[in-house]
PDB file of C-alpha atoms in Angstrom:
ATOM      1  CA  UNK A   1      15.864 -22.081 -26.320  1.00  0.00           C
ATOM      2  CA  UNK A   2      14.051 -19.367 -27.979  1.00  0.00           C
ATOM      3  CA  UNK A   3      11.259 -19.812 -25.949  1.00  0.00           C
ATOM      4  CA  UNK A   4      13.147 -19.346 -23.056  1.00  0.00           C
ATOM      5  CA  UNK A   5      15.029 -16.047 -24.164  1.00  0.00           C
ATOM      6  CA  UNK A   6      11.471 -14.510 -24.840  1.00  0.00           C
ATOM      7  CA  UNK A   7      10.427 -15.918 -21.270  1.00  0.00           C
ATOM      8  CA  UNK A   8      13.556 -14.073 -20.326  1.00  0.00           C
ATOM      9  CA  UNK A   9      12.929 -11.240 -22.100  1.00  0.00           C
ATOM     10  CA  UNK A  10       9.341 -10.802 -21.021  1.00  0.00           C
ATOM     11  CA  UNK A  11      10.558 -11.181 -17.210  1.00  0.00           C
ATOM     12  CA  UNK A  12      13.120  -8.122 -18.122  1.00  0.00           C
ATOM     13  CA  UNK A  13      10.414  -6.180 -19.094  1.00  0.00           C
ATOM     14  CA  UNK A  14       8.088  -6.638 -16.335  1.00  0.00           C
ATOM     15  CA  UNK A  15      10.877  -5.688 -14.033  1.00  0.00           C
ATOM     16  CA  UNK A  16      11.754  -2.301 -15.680  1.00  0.00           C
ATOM     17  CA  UNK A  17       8.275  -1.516 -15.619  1.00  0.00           C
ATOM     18  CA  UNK A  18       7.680  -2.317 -12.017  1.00  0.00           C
ATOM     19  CA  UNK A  19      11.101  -0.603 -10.981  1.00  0.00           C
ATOM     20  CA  UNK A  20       9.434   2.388 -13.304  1.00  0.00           C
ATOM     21  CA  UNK A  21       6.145   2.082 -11.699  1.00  0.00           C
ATOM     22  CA  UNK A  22       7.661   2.632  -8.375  1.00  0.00           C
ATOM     23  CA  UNK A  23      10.512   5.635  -9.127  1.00  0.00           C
ATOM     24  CA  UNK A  24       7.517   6.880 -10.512  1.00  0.00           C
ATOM     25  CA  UNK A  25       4.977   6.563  -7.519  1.00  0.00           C
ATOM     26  CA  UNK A  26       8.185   7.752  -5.122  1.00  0.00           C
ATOM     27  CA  UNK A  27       8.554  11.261  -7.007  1.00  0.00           C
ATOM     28  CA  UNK A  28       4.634  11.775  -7.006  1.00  0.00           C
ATOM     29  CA  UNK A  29       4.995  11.242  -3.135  1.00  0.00           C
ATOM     30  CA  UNK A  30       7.966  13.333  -2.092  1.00  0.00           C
ATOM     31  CA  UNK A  31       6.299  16.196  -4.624  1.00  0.00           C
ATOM     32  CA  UNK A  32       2.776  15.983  -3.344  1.00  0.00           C
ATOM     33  CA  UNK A  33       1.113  19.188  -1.873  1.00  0.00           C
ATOM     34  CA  UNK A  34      -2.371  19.845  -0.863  1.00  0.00           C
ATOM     35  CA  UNK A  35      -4.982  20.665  -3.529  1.00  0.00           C
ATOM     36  CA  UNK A  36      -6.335  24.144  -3.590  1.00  0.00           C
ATOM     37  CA  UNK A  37      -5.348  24.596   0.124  1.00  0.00           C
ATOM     38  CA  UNK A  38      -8.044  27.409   0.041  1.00  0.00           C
ATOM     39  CA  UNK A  39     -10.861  25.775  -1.360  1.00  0.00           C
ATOM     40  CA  UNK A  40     -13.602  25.072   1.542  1.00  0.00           C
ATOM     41  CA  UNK A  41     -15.608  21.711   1.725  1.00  0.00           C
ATOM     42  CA  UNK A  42     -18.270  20.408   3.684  1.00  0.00           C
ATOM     43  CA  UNK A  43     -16.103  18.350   5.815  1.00  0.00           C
ATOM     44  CA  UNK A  44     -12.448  17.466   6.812  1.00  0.00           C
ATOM     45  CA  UNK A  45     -11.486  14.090   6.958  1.00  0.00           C
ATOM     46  CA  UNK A  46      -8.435  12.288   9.013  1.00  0.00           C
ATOM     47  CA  UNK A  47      -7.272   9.199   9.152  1.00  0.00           C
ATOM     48  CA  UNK A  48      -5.708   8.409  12.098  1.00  0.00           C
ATOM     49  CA  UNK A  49      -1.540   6.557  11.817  1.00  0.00           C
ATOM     50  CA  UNK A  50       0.915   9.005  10.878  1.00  0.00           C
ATOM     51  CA  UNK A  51       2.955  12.236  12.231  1.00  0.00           C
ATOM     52  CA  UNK A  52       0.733  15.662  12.386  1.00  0.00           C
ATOM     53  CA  UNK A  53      -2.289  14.341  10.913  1.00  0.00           C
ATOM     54  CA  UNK A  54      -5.009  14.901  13.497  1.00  0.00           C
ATOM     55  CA  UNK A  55      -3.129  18.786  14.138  1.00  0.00           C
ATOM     56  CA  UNK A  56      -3.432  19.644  10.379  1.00  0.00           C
ATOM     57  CA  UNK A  57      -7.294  18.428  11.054  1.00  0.00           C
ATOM     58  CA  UNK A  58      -8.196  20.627  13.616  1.00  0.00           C
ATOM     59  CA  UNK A  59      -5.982  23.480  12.274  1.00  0.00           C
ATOM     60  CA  UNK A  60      -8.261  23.372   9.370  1.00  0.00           C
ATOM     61  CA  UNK A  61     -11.230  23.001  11.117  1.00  0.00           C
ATOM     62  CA  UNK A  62      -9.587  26.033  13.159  1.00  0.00           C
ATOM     63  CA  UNK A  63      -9.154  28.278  10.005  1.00  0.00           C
ATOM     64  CA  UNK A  64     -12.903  27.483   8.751  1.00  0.00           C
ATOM     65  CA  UNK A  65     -11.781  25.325   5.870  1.00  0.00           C
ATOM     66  CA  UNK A  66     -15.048  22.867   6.692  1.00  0.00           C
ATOM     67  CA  UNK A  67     -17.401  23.434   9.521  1.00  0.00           C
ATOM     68  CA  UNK A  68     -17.307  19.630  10.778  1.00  0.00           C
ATOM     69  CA  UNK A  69     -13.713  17.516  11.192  1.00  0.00           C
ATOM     70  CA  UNK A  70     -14.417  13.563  11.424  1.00  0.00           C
ATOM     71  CA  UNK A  71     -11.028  11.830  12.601  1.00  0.00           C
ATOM     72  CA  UNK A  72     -11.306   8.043  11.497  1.00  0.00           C
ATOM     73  CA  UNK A  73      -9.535   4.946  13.382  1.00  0.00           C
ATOM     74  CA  UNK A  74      -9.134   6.476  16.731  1.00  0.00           C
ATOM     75  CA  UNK A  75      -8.086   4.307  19.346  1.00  0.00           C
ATOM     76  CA  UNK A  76     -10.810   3.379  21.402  1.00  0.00           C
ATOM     77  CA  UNK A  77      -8.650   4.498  24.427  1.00  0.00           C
ATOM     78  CA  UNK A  78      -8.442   7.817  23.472  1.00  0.00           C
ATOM     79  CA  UNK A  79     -11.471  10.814  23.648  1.00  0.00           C
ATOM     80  CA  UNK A  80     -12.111  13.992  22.545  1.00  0.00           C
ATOM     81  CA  UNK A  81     -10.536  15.953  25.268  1.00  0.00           C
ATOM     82  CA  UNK A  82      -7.054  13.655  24.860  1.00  0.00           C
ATOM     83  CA  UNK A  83      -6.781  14.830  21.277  1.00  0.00           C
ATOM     84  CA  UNK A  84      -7.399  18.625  22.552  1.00  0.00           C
ATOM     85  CA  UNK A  85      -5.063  18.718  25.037  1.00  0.00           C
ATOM     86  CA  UNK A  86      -2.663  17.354  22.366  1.00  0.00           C
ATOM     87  CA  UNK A  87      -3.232  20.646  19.958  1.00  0.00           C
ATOM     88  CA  UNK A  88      -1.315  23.716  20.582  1.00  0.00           C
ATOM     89  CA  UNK A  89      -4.099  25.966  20.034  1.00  0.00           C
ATOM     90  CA  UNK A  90      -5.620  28.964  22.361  1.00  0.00           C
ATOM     91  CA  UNK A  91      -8.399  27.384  24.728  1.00  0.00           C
ATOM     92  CA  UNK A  92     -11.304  29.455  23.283  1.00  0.00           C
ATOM     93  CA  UNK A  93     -10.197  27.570  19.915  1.00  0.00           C
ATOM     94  CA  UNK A  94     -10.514  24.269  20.997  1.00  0.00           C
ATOM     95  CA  UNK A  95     -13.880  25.204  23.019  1.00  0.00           C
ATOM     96  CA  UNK A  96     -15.033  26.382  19.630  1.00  0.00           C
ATOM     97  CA  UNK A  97     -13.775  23.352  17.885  1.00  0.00           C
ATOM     98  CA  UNK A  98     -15.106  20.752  20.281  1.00  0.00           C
ATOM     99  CA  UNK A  99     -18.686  21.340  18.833  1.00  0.00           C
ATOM    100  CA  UNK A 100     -17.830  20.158  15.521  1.00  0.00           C
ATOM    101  CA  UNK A 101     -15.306  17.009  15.923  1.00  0.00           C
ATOM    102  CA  UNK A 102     -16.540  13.525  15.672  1.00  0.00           C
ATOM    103  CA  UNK A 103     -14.484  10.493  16.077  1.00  0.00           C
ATOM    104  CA  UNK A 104     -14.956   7.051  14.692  1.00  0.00           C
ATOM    105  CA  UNK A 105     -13.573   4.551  16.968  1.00  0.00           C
ATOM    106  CA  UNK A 106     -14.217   1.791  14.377  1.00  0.00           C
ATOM    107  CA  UNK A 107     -12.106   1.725  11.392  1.00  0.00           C
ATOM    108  CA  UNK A 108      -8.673  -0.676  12.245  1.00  0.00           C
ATOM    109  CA  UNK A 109      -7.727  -0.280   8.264  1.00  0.00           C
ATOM    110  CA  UNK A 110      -7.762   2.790   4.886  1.00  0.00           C
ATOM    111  CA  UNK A 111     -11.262   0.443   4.199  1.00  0.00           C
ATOM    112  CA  UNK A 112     -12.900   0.438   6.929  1.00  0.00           C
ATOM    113  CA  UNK A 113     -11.761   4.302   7.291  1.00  0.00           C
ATOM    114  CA  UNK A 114     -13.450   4.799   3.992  1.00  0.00           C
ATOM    115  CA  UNK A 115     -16.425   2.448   4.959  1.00  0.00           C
ATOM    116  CA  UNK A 116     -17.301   4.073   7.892  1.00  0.00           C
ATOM    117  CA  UNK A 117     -16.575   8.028   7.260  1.00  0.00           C
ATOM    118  CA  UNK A 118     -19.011   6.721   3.977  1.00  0.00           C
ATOM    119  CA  UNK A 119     -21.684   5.934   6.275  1.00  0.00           C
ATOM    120  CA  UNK A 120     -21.243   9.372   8.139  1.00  0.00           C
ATOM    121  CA  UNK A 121     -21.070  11.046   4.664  1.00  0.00           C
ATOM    122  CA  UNK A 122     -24.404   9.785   3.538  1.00  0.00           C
ATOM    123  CA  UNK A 123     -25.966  10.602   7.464  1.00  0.00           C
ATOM    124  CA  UNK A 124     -24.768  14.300   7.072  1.00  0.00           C
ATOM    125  CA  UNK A 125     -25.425  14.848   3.439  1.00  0.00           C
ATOM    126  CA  UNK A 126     -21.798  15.585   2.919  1.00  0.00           C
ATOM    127  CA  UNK A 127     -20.937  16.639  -0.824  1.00  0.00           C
ATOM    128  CA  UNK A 128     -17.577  17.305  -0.442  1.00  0.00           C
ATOM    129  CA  UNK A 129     -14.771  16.532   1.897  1.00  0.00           C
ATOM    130  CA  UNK A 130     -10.884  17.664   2.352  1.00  0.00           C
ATOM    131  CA  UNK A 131      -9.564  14.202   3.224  1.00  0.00           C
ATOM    132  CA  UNK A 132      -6.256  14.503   5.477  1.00  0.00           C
ATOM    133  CA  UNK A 133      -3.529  11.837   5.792  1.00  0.00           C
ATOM    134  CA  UNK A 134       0.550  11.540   5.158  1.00  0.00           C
ATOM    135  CA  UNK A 135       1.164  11.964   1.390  1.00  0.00           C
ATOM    136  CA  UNK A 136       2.829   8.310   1.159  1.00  0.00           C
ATOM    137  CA  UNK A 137      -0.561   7.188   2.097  1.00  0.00           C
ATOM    138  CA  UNK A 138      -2.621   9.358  -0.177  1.00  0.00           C
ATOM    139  CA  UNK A 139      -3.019   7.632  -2.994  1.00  0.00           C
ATOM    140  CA  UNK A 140      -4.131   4.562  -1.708  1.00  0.00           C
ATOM    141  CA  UNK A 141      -6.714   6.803   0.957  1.00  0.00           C
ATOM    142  CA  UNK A 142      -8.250   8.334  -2.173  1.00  0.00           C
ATOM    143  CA  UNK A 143      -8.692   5.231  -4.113  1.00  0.00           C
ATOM    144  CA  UNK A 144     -10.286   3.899  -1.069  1.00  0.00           C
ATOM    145  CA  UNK A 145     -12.434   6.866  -0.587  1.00  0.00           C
ATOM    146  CA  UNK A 146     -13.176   7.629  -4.268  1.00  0.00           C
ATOM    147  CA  UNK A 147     -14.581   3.877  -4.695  1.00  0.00           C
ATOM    148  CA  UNK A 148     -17.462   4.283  -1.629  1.00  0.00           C
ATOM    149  CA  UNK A 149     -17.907   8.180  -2.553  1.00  0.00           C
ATOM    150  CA  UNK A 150     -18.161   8.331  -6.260  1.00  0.00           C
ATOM    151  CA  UNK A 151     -20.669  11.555  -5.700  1.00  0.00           C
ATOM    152  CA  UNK A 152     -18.544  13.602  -3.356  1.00  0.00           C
ATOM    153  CA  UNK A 153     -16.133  15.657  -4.239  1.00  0.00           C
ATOM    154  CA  UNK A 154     -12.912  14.540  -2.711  1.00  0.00           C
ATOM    155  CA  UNK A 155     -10.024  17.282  -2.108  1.00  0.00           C
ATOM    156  CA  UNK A 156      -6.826  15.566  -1.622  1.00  0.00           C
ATOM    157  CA  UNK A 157      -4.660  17.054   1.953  1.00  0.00           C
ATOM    158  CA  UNK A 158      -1.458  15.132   1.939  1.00  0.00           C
ATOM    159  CA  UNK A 159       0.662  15.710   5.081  1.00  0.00           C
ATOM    160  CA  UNK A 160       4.496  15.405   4.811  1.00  0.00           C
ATOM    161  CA  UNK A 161       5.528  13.406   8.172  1.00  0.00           C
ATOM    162  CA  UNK A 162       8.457  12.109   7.019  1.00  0.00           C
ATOM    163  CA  UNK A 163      11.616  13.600   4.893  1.00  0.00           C
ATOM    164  CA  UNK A 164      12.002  13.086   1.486  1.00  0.00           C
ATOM    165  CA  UNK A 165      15.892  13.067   0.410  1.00  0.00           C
ATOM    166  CA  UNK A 166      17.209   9.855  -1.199  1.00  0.00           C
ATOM    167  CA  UNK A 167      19.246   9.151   1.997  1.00  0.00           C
ATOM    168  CA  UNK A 168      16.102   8.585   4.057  1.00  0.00           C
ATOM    169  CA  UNK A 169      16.154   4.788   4.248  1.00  0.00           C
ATOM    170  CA  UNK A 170      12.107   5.360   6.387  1.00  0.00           C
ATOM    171  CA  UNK A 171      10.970   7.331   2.798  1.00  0.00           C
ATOM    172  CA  UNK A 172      11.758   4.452   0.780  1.00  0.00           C
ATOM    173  CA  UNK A 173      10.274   1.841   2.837  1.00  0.00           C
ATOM    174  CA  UNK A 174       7.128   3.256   3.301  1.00  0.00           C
ATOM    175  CA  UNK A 175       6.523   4.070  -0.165  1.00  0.00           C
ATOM    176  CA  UNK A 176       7.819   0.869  -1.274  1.00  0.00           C
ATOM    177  CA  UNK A 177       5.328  -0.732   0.917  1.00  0.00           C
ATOM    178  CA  UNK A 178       2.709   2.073  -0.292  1.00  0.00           C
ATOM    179  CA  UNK A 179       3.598   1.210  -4.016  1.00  0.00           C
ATOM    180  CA  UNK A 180       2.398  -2.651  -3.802  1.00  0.00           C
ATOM    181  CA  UNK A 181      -0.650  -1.663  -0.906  1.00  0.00           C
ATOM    182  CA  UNK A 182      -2.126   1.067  -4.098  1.00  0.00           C
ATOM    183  CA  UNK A 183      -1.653  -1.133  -7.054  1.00  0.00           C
ATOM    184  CA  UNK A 184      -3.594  -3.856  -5.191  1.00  0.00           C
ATOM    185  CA  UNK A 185      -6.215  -1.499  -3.737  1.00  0.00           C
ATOM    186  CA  UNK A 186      -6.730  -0.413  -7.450  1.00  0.00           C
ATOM    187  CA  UNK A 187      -7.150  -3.583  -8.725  1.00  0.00           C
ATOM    188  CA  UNK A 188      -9.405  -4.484  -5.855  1.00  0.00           C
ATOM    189  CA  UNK A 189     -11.516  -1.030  -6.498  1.00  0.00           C
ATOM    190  CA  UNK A 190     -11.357  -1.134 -10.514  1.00  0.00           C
ATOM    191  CA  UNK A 191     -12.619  -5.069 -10.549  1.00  0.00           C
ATOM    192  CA  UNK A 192     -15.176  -4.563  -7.613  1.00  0.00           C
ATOM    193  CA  UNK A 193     -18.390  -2.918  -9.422  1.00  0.00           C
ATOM    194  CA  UNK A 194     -17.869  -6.041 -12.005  1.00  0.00           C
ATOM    195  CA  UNK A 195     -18.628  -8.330  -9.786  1.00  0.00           C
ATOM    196  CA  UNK A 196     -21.614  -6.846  -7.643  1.00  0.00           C
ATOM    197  CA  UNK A 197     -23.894  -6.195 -10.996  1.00  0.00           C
TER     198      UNK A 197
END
């Protein structure tokens, strides 16, 4: 019996501290706001999925925040010129833009983003990047990125593409999913060196 109520006990625990853990992660989200908007970097980085994303890209690129924009996980459907006919920018802006946007048509998944805009990184000496994605999927994005880029300075964009009062039943979905998809992606990240030495 008493080993039960302990069991018990212990059970009630873990389930304030996951319900915690996640209230937690939820107000971090609907708070989040780019780092040092000003700061420039050597690159911008999107990942393809959500609202606005690729237009916050190529504003920044636009506004000289990084002189090269790599978009990650583009559809292998869509080129260069469908993603400027998209922006709602003057057309000597996205002549002047065109020069300096490269799209990876590889990455299906926040790894393989990582993975491949890693392999760019390393090919253009790139020491510092302003990664670019919605804010519900930042944290997992940087954990991601901050495991294959431990030398590059990573500067956190976070788009808001969806609203963020309590009544928004799409908010607290997606950062419920979000929630579970970062705690194993920092397990997976944390544990990882340990087994390749």
């Amino acid at each position: 019996m008493r080993y039960l109520r302990h069991l018990i006990l212990f059970a009630l625990a873990l389930s304030l501290l996951w319900l915690g853990g996640y209230l937690a992660f939820a107000a971090w989200v609907a708070g989040m706001k780019p780092d040092d908007a000003s700061l420039p970097t050597d690159a911008v980085i999107v990942l393809t999925g959500g609202a606005r994303r690729v237009n916050t890209g190529l504003e920044l690129l636009a506004k000289g925040h990084a002189p090269q924009l790599y978009i990650s996980g583009v559809n292998t459907a869509v080129s260069l010129d469908d993603i400027l006919s998209q922006w709602q920018s003057a057309p000597e802006e996205k002549r002047a833009a065109a020069c300096c946007i490269i799209l990876d048509h590889k990455a299906r998944n926040t790894a393989q983003n990582a993975s491949e805009t890693k392999d760019w990184a390393k090919s253009e000496n790139i020491r510092s990047l302003r990664l670019v994605t919605s804010s519900y999927h930042m944290p997992r994005a940087f954990l991601e990125f901050r495991s294959v880029l431990p030398g590059v300075r990573i500067v956190p964009h976070p788009v808001v593409s969806i609203r963020t009062d309590l009544e928004t039943g799409r908010f607290w979905t997606l950062t419920f999913i979000e929630y579970h998809k970062t705690i194993l992606t920092l397990l997976r990240t944390h544990f990882r060196p340990l087994f390749q030495t």
